[in-house]
mmCIF file of C-alpha atoms in Angstrom:
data_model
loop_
_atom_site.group_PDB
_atom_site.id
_atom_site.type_symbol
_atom_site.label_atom_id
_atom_site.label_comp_id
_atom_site.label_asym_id
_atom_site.label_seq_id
_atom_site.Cartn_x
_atom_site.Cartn_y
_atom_site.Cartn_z
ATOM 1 C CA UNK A 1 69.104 -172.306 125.261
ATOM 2 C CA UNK A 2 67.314 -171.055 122.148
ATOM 3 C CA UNK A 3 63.883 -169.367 122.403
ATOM 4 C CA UNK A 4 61.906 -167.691 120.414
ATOM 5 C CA UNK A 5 63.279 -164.201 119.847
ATOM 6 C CA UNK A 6 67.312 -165.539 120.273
ATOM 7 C CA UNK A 7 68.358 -165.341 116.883
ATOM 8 C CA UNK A 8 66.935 -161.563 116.556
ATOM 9 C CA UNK A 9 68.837 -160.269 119.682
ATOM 10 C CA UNK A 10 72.020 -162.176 117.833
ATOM 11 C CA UNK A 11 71.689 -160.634 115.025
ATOM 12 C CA UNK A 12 70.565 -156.998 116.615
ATOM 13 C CA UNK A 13 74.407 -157.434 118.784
ATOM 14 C CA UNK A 14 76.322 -157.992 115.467
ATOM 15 C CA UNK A 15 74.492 -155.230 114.178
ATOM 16 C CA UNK A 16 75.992 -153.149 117.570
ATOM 17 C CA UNK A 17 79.203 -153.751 116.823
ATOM 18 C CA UNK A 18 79.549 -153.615 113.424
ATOM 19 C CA UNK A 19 77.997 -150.009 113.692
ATOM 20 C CA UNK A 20 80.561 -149.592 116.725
ATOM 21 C CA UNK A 21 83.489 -150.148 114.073
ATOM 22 C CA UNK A 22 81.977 -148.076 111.675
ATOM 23 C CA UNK A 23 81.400 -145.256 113.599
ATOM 24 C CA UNK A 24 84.914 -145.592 115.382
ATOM 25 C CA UNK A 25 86.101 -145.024 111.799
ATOM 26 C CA UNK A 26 83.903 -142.245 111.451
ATOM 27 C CA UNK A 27 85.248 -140.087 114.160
ATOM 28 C CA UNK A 28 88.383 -139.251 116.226
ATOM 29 C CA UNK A 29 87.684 -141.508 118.928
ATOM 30 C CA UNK A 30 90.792 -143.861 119.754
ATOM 31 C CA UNK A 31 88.531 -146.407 120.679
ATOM 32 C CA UNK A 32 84.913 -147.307 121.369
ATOM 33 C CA UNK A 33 82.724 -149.196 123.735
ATOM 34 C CA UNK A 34 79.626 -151.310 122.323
ATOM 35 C CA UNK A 35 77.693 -152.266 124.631
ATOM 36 C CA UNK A 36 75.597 -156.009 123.322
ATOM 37 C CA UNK A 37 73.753 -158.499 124.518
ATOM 38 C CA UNK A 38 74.045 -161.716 124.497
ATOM 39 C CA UNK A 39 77.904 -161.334 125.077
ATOM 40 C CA UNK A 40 80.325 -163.224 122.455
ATOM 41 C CA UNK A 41 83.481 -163.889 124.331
ATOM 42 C CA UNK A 42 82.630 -167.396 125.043
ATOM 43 C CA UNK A 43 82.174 -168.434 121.366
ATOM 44 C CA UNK A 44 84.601 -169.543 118.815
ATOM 45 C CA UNK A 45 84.507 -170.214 115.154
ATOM 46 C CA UNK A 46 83.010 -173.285 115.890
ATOM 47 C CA UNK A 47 81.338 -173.411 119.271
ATOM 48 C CA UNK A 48 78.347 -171.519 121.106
ATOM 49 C CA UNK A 49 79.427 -171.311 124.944
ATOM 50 C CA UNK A 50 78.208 -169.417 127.791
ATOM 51 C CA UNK A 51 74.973 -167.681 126.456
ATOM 52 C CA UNK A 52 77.419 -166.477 123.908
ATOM 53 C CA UNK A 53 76.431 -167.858 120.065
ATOM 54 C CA UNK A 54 78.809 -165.602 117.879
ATOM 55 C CA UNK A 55 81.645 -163.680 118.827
ATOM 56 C CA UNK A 56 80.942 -160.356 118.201
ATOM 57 C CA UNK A 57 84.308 -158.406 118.886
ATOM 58 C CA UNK A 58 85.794 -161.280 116.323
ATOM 59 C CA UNK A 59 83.279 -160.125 113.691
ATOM 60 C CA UNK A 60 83.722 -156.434 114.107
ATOM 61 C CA UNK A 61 88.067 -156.868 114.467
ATOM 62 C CA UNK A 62 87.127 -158.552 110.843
ATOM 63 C CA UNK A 63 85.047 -156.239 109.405
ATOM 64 C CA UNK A 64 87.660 -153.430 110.499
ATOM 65 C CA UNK A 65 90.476 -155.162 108.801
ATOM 66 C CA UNK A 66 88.837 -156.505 105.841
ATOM 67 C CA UNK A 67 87.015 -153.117 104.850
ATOM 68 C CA UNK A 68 88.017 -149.924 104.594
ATOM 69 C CA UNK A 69 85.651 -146.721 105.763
ATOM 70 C CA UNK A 70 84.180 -146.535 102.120
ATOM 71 C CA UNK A 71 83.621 -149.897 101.742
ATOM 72 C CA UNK A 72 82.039 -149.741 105.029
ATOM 73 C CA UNK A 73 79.764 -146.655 103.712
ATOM 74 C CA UNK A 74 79.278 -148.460 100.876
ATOM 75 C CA UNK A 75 77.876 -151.713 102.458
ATOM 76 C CA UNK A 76 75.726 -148.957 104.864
ATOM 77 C CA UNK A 77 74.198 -147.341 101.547
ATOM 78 C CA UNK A 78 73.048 -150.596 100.114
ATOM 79 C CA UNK A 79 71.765 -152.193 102.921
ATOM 80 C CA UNK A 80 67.956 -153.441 101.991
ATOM 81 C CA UNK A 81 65.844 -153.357 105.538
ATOM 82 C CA UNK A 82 62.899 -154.899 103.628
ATOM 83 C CA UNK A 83 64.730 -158.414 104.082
ATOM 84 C CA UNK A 84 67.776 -157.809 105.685
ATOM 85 C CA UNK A 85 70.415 -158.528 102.826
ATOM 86 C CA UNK A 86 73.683 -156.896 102.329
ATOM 87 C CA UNK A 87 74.612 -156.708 99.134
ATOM 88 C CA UNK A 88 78.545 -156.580 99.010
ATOM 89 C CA UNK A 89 78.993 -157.648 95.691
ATOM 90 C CA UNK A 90 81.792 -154.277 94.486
ATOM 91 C CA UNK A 91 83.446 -153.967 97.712
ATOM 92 C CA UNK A 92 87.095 -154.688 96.771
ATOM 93 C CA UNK A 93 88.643 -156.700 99.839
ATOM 94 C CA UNK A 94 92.131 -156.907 98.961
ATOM 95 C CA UNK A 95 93.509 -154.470 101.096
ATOM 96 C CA UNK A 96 96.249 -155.335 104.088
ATOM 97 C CA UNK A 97 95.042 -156.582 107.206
ATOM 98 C CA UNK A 98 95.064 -153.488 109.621
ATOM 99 C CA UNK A 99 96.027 -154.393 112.878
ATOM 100 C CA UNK A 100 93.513 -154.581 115.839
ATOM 101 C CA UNK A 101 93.843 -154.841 119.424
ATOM 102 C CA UNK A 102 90.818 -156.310 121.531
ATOM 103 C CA UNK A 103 91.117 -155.655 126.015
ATOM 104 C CA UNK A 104 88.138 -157.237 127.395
ATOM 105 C CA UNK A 105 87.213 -156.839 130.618
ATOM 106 C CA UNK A 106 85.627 -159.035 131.907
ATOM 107 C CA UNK A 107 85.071 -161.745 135.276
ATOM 108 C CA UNK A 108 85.411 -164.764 132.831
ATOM 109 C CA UNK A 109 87.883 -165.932 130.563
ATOM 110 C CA UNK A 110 86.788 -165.127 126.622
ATOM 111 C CA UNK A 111 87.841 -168.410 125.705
ATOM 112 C CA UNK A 112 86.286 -167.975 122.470
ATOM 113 C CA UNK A 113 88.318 -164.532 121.638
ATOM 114 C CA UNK A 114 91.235 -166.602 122.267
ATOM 115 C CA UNK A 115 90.855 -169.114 120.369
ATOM 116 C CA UNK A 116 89.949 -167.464 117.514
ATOM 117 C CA UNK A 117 93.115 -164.954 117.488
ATOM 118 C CA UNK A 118 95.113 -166.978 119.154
ATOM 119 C CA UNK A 119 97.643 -167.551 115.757
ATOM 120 C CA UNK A 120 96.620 -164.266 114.405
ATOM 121 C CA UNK A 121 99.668 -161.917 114.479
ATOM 122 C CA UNK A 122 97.276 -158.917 113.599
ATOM 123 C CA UNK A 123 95.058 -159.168 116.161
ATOM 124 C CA UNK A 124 96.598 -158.541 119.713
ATOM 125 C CA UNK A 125 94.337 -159.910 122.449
ATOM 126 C CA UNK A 126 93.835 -158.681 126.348
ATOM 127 C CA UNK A 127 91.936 -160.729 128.791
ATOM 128 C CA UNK A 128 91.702 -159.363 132.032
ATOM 129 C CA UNK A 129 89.903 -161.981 134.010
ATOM 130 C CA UNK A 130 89.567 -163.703 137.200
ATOM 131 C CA UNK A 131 91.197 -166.802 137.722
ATOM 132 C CA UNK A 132 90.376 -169.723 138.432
ATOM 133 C CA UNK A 133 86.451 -169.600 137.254
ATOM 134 C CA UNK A 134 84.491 -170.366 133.939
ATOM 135 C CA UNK A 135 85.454 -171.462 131.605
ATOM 136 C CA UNK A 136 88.395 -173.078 133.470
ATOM 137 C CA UNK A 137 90.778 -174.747 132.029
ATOM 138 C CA UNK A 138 92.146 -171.433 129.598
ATOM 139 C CA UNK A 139 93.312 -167.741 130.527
ATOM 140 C CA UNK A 140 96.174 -169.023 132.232
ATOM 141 C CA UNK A 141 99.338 -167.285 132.185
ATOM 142 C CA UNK A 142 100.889 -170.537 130.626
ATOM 143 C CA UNK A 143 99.090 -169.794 127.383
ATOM 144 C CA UNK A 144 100.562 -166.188 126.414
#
């Protein structure tokens, strides 16, 4: 369901996570918790699913591997709040893809986490789950 105010809480829970990865990058942390709503496990490239519309671990695993911590300063310092545009335009994103690993914890299958890493050898995916519930039908052992 989409009311009024959904596409500003999406947007503010990208905005979590992508300042999650930053600031993981920032510090000596080995890893770091971000802590969104609405959830993303449930959505894939293509598909919104349970209360989840984008994927938010997917898009900060990709911003983590497709820019480095000055590109990621970079894109910080010339952020325009007035209307909400990044402008990206000399960020150089040729490097390697760094590798990432994603545990989520969580009752319910993230289907959608799955599916979108699912033939990505650089992304290493842990679903701790219980099973059989929603989604149903994936986070079987048959599909490791």
């Amino acid at each position: 369901m989409f009311m009024k105010d959904t596409w500003k809480a999406i947007y503010a829970s990208a905005q979590v996570v992508l300042t999650a990865a930053h600031q993981l990058l920032l510090t000596s942390a080995p890893a770091i918790y971000a802590l969104c709503r609405p959830p993303g496990h449930h959505a894939s490239d293509s598909v919104a699913a349970g209360y989840c519309y984008i994927n938010n671990v997917a898009v900060a695993a990709r911003f983590m591997q497709n820019y480095t911590l000055e590109d990621m300063n970079k894109i910080k310092k010339t952020y325009n709040g007035d209307n909400g545009v990044n402008r990206t335009e000399n960020i150089d994103k040729s490097n390697g893809k760094k590798k990432v690993l994603i545990i989520d914890i969580d009752y319910h299958h993230g289907n959608g986490t799955q599916e979108i890493f699912y033939d990505d050898p650089t992304v290493f995916y842990i679903s701790l789950h219980g099973h059989p519930d929603y989604p149903y039908f994936t986070g079987s052992a048959q599909e490791t």
